[in-house]
PDB file of C-alpha atoms in Angstrom:
ATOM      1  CA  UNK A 489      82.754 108.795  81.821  1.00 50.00           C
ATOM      2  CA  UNK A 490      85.419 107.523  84.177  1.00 73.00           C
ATOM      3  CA  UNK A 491      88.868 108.931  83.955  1.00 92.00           C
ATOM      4  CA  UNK A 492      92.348 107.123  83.433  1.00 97.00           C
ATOM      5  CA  UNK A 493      94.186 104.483  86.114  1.00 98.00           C
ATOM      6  CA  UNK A 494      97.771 106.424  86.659  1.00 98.00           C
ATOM      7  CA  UNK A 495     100.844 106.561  88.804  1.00 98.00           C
ATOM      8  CA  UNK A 496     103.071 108.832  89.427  1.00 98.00           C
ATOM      9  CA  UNK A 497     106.420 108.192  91.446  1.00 97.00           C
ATOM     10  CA  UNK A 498     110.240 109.760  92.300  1.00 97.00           C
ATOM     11  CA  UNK A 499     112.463 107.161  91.098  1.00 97.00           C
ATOM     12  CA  UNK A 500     116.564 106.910  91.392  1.00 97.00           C
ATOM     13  CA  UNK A 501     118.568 106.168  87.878  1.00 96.00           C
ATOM     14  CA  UNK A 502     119.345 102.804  88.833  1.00 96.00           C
ATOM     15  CA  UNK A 503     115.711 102.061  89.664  1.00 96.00           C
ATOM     16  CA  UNK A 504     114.379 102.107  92.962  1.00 96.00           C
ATOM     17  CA  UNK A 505     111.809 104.369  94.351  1.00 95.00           C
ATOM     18  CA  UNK A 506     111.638 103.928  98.392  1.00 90.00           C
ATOM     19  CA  UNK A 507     114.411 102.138 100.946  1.00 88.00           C
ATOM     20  CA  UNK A 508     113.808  98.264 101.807  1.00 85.00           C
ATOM     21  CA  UNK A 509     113.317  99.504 105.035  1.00 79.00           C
ATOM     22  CA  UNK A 510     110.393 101.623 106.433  1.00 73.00           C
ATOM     23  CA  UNK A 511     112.752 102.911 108.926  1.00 74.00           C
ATOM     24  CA  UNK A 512     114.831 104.304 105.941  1.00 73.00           C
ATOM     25  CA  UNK A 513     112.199 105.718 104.982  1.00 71.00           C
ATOM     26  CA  UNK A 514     113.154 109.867 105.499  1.00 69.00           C
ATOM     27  CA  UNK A 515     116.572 108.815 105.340  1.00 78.00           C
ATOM     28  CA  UNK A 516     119.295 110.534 103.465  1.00 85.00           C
ATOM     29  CA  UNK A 517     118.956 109.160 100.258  1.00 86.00           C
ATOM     30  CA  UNK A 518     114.497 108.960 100.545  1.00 85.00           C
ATOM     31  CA  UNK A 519     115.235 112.994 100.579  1.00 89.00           C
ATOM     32  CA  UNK A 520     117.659 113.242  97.824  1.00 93.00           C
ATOM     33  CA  UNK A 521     115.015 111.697  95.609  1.00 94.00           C
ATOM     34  CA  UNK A 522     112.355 113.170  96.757  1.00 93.00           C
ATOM     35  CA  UNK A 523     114.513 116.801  96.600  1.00 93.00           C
ATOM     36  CA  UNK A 524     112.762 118.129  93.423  1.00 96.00           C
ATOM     37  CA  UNK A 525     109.516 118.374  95.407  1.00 95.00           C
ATOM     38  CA  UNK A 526     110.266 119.761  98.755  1.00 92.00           C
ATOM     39  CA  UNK A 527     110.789 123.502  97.748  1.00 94.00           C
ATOM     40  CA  UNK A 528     107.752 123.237  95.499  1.00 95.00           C
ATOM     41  CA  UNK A 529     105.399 126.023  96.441  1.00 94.00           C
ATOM     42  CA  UNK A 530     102.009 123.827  95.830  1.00 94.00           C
ATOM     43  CA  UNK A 531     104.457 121.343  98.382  1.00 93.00           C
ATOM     44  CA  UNK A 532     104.548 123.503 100.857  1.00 91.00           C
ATOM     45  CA  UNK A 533     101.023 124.886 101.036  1.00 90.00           C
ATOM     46  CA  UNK A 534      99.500 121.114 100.620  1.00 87.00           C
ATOM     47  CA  UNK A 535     101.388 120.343 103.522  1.00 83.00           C
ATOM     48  CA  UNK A 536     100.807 123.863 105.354  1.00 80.00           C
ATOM     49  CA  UNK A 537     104.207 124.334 105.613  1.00 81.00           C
ATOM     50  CA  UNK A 538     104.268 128.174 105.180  1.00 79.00           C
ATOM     51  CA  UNK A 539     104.306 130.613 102.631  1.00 83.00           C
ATOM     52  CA  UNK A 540     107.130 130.805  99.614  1.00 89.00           C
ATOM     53  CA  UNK A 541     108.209 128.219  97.549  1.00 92.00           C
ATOM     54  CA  UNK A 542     109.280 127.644  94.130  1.00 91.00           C
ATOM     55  CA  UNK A 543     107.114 128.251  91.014  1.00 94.00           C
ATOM     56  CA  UNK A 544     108.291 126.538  87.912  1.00 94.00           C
ATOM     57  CA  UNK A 545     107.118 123.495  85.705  1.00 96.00           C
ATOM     58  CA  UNK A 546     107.745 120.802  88.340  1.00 96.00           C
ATOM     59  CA  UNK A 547     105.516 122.790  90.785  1.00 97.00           C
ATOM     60  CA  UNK A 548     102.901 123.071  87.805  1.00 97.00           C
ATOM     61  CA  UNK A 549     103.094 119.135  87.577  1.00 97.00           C
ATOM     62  CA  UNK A 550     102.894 118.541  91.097  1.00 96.00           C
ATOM     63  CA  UNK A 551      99.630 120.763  91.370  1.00 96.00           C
ATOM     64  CA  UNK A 552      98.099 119.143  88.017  1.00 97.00           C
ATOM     65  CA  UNK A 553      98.938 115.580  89.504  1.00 97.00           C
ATOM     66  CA  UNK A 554      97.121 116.587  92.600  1.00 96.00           C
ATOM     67  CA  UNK A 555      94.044 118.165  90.669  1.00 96.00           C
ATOM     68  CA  UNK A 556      93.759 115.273  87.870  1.00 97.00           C
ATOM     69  CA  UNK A 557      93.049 112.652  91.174  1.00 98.00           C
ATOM     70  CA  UNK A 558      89.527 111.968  92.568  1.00 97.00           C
ATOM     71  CA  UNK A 559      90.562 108.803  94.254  1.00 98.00           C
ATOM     72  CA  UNK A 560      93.918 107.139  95.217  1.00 98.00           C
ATOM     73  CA  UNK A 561      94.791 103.483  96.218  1.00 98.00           C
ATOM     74  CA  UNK A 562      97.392 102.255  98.118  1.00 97.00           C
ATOM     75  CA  UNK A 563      98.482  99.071 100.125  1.00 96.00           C
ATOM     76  CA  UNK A 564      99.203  98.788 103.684  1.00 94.00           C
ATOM     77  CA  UNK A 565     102.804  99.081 103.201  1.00 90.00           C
ATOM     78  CA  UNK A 566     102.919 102.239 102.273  1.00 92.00           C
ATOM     79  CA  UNK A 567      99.886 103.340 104.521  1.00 94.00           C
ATOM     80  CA  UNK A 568     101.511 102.117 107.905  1.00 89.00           C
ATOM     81  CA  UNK A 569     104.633 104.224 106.701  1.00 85.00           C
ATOM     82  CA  UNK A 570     102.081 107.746 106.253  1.00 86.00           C
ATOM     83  CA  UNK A 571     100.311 106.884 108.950  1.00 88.00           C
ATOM     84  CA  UNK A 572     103.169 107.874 111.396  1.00 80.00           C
ATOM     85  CA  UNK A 573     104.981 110.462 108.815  1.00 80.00           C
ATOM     86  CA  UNK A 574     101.356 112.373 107.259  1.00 86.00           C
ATOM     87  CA  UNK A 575     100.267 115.505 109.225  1.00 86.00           C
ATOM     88  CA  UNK A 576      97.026 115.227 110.725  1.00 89.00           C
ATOM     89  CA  UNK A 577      95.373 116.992 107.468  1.00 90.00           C
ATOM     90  CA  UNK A 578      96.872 114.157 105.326  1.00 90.00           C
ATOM     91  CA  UNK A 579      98.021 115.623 101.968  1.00 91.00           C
ATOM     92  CA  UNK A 580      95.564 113.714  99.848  1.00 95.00           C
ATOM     93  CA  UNK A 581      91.948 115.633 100.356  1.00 95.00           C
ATOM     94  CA  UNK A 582      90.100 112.949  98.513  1.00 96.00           C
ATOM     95  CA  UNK A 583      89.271 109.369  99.643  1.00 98.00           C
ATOM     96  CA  UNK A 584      91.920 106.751  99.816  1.00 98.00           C
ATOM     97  CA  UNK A 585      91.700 102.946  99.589  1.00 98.00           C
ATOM     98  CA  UNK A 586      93.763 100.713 101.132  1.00 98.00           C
ATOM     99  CA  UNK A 587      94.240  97.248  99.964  1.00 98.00           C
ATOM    100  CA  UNK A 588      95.090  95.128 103.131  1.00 96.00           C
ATOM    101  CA  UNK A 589      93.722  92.134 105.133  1.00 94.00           C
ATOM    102  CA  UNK A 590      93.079  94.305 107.604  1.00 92.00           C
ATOM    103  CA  UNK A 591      89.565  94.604 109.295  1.00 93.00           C
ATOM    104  CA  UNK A 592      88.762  98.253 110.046  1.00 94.00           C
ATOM    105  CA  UNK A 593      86.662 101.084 109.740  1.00 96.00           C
ATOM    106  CA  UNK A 594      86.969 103.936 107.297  1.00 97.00           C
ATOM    107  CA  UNK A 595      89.163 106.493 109.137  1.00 95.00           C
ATOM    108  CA  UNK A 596      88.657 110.448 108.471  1.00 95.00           C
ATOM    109  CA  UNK A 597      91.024 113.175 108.941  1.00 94.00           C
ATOM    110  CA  UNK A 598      90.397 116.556 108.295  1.00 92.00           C
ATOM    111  CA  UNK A 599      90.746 118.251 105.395  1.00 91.00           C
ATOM    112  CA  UNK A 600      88.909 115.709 103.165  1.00 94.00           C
ATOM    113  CA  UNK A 601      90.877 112.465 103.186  1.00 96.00           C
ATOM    114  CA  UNK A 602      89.085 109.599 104.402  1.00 97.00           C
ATOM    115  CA  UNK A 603      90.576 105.973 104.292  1.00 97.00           C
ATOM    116  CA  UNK A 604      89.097 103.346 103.344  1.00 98.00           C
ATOM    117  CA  UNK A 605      90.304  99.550 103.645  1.00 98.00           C
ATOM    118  CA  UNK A 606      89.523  96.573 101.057  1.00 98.00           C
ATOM    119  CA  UNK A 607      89.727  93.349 101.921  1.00 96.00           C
ATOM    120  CA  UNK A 608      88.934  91.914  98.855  1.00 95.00           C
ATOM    121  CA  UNK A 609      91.982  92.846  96.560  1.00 96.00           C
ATOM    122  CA  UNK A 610      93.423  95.575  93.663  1.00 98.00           C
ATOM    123  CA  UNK A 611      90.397  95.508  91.746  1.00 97.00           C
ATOM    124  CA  UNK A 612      88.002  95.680  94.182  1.00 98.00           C
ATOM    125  CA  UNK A 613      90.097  98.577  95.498  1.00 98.00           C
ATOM    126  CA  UNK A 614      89.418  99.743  91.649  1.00 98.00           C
ATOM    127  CA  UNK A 615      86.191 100.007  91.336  1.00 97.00           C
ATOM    128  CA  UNK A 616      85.370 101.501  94.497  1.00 97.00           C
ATOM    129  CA  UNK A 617      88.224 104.240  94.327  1.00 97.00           C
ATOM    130  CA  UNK A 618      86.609 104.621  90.637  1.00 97.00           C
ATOM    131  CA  UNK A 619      83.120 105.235  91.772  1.00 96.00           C
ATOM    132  CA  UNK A 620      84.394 108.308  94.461  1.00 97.00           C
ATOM    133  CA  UNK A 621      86.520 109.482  91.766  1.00 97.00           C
ATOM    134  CA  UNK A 622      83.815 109.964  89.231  1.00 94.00           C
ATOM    135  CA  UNK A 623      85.437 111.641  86.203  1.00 93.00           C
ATOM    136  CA  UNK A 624      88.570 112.889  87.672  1.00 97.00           C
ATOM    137  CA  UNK A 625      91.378 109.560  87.687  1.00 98.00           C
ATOM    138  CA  UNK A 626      92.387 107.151  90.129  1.00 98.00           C
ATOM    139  CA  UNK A 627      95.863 107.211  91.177  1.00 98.00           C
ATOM    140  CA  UNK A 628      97.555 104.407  92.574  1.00 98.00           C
ATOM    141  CA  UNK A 629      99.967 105.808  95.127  1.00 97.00           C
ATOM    142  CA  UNK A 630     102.224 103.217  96.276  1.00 90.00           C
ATOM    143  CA  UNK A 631     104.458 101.727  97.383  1.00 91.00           C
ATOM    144  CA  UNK A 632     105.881  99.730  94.648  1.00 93.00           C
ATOM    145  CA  UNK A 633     104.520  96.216  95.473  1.00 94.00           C
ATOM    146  CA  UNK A 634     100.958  97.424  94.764  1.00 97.00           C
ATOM    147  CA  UNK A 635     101.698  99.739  91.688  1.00 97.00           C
ATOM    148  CA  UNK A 636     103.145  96.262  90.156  1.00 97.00           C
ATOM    149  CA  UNK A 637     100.181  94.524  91.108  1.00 97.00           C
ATOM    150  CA  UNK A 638      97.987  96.836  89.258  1.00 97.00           C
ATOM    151  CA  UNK A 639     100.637  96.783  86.085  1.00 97.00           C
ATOM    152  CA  UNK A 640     101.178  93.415  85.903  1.00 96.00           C
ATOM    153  CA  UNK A 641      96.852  93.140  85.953  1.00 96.00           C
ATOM    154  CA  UNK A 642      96.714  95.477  83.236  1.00 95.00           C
ATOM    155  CA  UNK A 643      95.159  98.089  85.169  1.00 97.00           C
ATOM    156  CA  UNK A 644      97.285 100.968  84.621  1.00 97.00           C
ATOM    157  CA  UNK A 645      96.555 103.416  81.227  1.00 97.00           C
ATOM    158  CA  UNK A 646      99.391 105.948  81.933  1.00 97.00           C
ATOM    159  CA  UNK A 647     102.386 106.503  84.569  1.00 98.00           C
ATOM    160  CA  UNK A 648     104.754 109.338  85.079  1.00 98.00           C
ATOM    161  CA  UNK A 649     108.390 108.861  86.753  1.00 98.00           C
ATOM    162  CA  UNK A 650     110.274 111.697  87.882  1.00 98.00           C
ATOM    163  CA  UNK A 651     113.704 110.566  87.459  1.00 98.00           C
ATOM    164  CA  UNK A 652     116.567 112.171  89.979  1.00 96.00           C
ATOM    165  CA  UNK A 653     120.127 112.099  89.946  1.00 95.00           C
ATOM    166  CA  UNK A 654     120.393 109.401  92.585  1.00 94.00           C
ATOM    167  CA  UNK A 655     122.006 106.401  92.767  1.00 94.00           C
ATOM    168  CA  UNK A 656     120.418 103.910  95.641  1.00 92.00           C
ATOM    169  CA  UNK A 657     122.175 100.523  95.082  1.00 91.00           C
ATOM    170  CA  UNK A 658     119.398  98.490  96.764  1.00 92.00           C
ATOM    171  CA  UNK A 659     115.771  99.027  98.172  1.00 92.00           C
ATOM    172  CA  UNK A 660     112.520  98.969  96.356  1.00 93.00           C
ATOM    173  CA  UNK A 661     112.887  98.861  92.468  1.00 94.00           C
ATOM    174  CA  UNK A 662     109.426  99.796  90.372  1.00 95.00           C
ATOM    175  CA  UNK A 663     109.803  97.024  87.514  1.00 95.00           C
ATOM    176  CA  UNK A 664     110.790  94.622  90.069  1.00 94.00           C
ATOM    177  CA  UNK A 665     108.991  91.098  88.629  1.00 95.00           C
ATOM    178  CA  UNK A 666     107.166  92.946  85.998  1.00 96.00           C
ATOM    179  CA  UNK A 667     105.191  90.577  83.194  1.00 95.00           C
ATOM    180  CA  UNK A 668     107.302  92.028  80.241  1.00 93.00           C
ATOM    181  CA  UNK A 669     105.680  90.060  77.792  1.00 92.00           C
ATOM    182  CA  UNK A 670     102.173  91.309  78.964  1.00 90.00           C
ATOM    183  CA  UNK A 671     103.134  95.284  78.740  1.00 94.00           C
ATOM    184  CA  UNK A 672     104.193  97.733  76.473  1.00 95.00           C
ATOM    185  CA  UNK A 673     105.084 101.244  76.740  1.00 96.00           C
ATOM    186  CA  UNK A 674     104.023 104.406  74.425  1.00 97.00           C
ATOM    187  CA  UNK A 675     106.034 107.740  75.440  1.00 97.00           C
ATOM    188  CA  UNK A 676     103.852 110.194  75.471  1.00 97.00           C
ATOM    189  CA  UNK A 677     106.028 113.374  76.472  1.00 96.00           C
ATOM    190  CA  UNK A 678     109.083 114.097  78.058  1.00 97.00           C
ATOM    191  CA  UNK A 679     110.741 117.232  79.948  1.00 97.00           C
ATOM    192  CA  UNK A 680     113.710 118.021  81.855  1.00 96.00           C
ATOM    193  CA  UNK A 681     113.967 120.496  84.738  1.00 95.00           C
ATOM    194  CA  UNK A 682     116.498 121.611  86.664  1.00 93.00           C
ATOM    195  CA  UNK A 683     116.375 119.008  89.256  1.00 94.00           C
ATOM    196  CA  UNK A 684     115.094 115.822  87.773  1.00 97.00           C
ATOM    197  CA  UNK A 685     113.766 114.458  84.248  1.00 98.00           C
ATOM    198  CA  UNK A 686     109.915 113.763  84.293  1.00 98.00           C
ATOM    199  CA  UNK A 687     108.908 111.109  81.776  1.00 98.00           C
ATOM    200  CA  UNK A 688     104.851 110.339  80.907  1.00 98.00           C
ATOM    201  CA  UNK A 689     104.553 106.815  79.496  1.00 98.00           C
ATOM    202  CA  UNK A 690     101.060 105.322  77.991  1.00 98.00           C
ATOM    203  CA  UNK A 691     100.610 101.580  78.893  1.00 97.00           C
ATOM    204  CA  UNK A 692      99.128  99.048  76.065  1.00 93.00           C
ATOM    205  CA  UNK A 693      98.666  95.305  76.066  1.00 88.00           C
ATOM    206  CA  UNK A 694     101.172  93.304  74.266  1.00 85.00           C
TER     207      UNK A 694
END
């Protein structure tokens, strides 16, 4: 039995979840979205950052996002930005599929993330990121081009948004050119931390 088609993203209150730019990229207001996460204990040892951290519900969601994903997709937007920011152990440790035009061969770093580029679009991306998965789910990482792809095919069962107290003004917005008439939303739970407001919707055909 395969397991649900999810994403899970920062976002600001007016919308936008990454800079136009990939040069903005760990900029100053990239970190005060992403803020909630950075003092996160499971953070930190993903990342083998050190010892410490906090331990709280939004580390608990950060390790149960991690744990709930066999496979995650991605397109090459968002992979050209990791591939100069991720350690060498990238912090995925499962395999990865890139959707790109790009011809190349699956590349491996340690730890147990191995990328893999498609050639042939989201849903080949899919099915192959479903078959490594197994039973665990398929997230679809980013950036916000390709999660609307896979929304606007009617791809994705369930998303989470962890909503900060920032205001961006421009950049990247996640419901940029979404097919409202095609998509409808079920809340399916809701709780607020101390640093940012993490909402779990359902996704259903119109």
């Amino acid at each position: 039995m395969t397991g649900k088609v999810f994403f899970s993203v920062s976002m600001s209150l007016d919308g936008f979840i990454a800079p136009e730019s990939l040069d903005d990229l760990m900029g100053r207001q990239w970190m005060e979205l992403q803020h909630w996460v950075f003092p996160q204990r499971f953070f930190r040892e993903n990342l083998k950052l050190g010892e410490g951290g906090e331990e709280g519900r939004d580390n608990d969601i950060l390790r149960q996002t991690f744990e709930r994903t066999g496979a995650s997709v991605m397109g090459k937007r968002m992979f050209d930005g990791g591939e100069l920011g991720w350690p060498e152990e990238a912090p995925f440790h499962t395999p990865v599929f890139v959707v790109t035009h790009e011809q190349r061969g699956p590349w491996e770093r340690p730890g147990g993330t191995t990328f893999h580029f498609v050639n042939d679009g989201i849903e080949a991306a899919l099915d192959q990121a479903r078959a490594a998965a197994g039973d665990r789910d398929v997230r679809i990482a980013g950036g916000g081009a390709t999660i609307l792809e896979y929304v606007n095919a009617g791809l994705i069962d369930e998303f989470s948004i962890a909503l900060s107290p920032v205001l961006f003004g421009s950049g990247i917005r996640l419901f940029e050119g979404v097919d409202a008439n095609r998509v409808a939303l079920e809340p399916v739970h809701a709780e607020s931390s101390p640093r940012v407001t993490h909402l779990t919707y359902a996704v259903r055909r119109r």
